Amino acid sequence: MLWLTLRQYRTHLLATGGILLALAAVLLIHGLLTQSFIAQSAPLGCPSTAARCTAFDQQLKGRYQQLQPLLQYLPLLPALSGRSGVRRCWPGNTNEAPTNSSGRKQFHGRSG
C-alpha cells in the first residue's frame, strides 16, 4: 500500500522536495556569504557595546532582514507544491466514495 500512496502523491512530493531544496540552497548561500562578511568586516573586540560594534550589528541585522520576504511566504509552501491538503469530498467525487465491508460503494442519498 505504501507504493500506491507514493505513486499517487509523487508529483506533490517531488514539487515539495524541489521547493525545500531551493530554499535550503538559498539559506546555505546566504549563510556562507554572511560568514565571510563577518570574517572580513567584524571589528576586533566585538561583540560589545562600543559604537563600532553597534554599527556592525546593524549591518548584520540588515543582511538577515533580506531573508524576511522569502521566509514570510514559507506557510504557503503546501499550496505552491500543488497539494494543500484540501480534498474534494464525496459525493462530488465518486472515486473517493466510502465503501462498505463488501467493497461496494455506499449511497447516502435519497432514492427515487
Short mmCIF file of C-alpha atoms in Angstrom, two decimals:
data_model
loop_
_atom_site.label_atom_id
_atom_site.label_comp_id
_atom_site.label_asym_id
_atom_site.label_seq_id
_atom_site.Cartn_x
_atom_site.Cartn_y
_atom_site.Cartn_z
CA MET A 1 0.00 0.00 0.00
CA LEU A 2 2.92 2.34 0.55
CA TRP A 3 3.85 2.17 -3.12
CA LEU A 4 0.31 3.18 -4.03
CA THR A 5 0.45 6.20 -1.75
CA LEU A 6 3.87 7.20 -3.08
CA ARG A 7 2.69 6.72 -6.64
CA GLN A 8 -0.40 8.80 -6.03
CA TYR A 9 1.46 11.70 -4.42
CA ARG A 10 4.82 11.53 -6.18
CA THR A 11 4.28 14.79 -8.09
CA HIS A 12 3.43 16.62 -4.91
CA LEU A 13 6.34 15.05 -3.04
CA LEU A 14 8.78 15.97 -5.80
CA ALA A 15 7.44 19.52 -6.02
CA THR A 16 7.63 19.99 -2.26
CA GLY A 17 11.11 18.46 -2.18
CA GLY A 18 12.24 20.74 -5.00
CA ILE A 19 10.92 23.84 -3.26
CA LEU A 20 12.56 22.80 0.02
CA LEU A 21 15.82 22.07 -1.78
CA ALA A 22 15.76 25.50 -3.42
CA LEU A 23 15.05 27.13 -0.05
CA ALA A 24 17.90 25.18 1.54
CA ALA A 25 20.26 26.31 -1.24
CA VAL A 26 19.27 29.96 -0.75
CA LEU A 27 19.78 29.68 3.02
CA LEU A 28 23.14 27.92 2.59
CA ILE A 29 24.44 30.53 0.17
CA HIS A 30 23.20 33.34 2.39
CA GLY A 31 24.83 31.74 5.43
CA LEU A 32 28.17 31.30 3.69
CA LEU A 33 28.13 34.89 2.41
CA THR A 34 27.23 36.17 5.86
CA GLN A 35 30.01 34.11 7.41
CA SER A 36 32.57 35.63 5.04
CA PHE A 37 31.11 39.11 5.69
CA ILE A 38 31.60 38.61 9.43
CA ALA A 39 35.15 37.28 8.96
CA GLN A 40 36.12 40.27 6.81
CA SER A 41 34.19 43.09 8.45
CA ALA A 42 33.86 42.36 12.15
CA PRO A 43 35.83 44.85 14.25
CA LEU A 44 38.18 43.42 16.86
CA GLY A 45 36.69 43.14 20.31
CA CYS A 46 33.10 42.63 19.19
CA PRO A 47 30.57 41.76 20.47
CA SER A 48 30.48 44.63 22.93
CA THR A 49 28.60 47.88 23.38
CA ALA A 50 31.17 50.01 21.58
CA ALA A 51 29.95 52.25 18.77
CA ARG A 52 31.88 50.33 16.12
CA CYS A 53 30.24 47.08 17.27
CA THR A 54 26.78 48.67 17.23
CA ALA A 55 27.27 49.80 13.61
CA PHE A 56 28.46 46.34 12.62
CA ASP A 57 25.50 44.79 14.43
CA GLN A 58 23.13 46.98 12.40
CA GLN A 59 24.80 45.90 9.15
CA LEU A 60 24.47 42.26 10.18
CA LYS A 61 20.79 42.69 11.05
CA GLY A 62 20.27 44.25 7.63
CA ARG A 63 21.70 41.16 5.97
CA TYR A 64 19.32 38.88 7.85
CA GLN A 65 16.36 41.14 7.10
CA GLN A 66 16.99 40.43 3.42
CA LEU A 67 15.60 36.94 4.06
CA GLN A 68 12.37 38.17 5.65
CA PRO A 69 10.40 38.47 2.38
CA LEU A 70 11.34 34.89 1.47
CA LEU A 71 10.53 33.39 4.86
CA GLN A 72 7.17 35.12 5.24
CA TYR A 73 5.84 33.01 2.36
CA LEU A 74 7.00 29.73 3.89
CA PRO A 75 3.50 28.86 5.20
CA LEU A 76 2.31 28.88 1.57
CA LEU A 77 4.66 26.01 0.71
CA PRO A 78 1.92 23.35 0.52
CA ALA A 79 -0.12 25.45 -1.91
CA LEU A 80 2.96 26.15 -4.02
CA SER A 81 3.68 22.44 -4.28
CA GLY A 82 0.18 21.75 -5.55
CA ARG A 83 -1.01 19.84 -2.52
CA SER A 84 -2.72 21.96 0.08
CA GLY A 85 -4.43 19.11 1.90
CA VAL A 86 -7.83 20.23 0.73
CA ARG A 87 -9.55 17.33 -0.95
CA ARG A 88 -12.74 17.16 -2.82
CA CYS A 89 -15.20 15.38 -0.58
CA TRP A 90 -17.67 12.72 -1.56
CA PRO A 91 -20.38 12.84 -3.04
CA GLY A 92 -18.83 15.29 -5.53
CA ASN A 93 -16.02 12.87 -6.26
CA THR A 94 -17.22 9.34 -6.88
CA ASN A 95 -13.67 7.97 -6.90
CA GLU A 96 -13.41 8.64 -3.17
CA ALA A 97 -16.85 7.39 -2.17
CA PRO A 98 -16.89 5.34 1.02
CA THR A 99 -17.31 1.62 0.69
CA ASN A 100 -18.96 -0.96 2.89
CA SER A 101 -17.32 -4.18 4.05
CA SER A 102 -18.05 -5.92 0.73
CA GLY A 103 -16.09 -3.27 -1.16
CA ARG A 104 -19.16 -1.82 -2.86
CA LYS A 105 -19.75 1.90 -2.82
CA GLN A 106 -22.40 3.09 -0.42
CA PHE A 107 -25.02 5.58 -1.43
CA HIS A 108 -26.01 8.17 1.15
CA GLY A 109 -28.71 9.98 -0.74
CA ARG A 110 -32.39 9.74 -1.47
CA SER A 111 -33.61 7.02 -3.70
CA GLY A 112 -36.37 7.58 -6.16
#
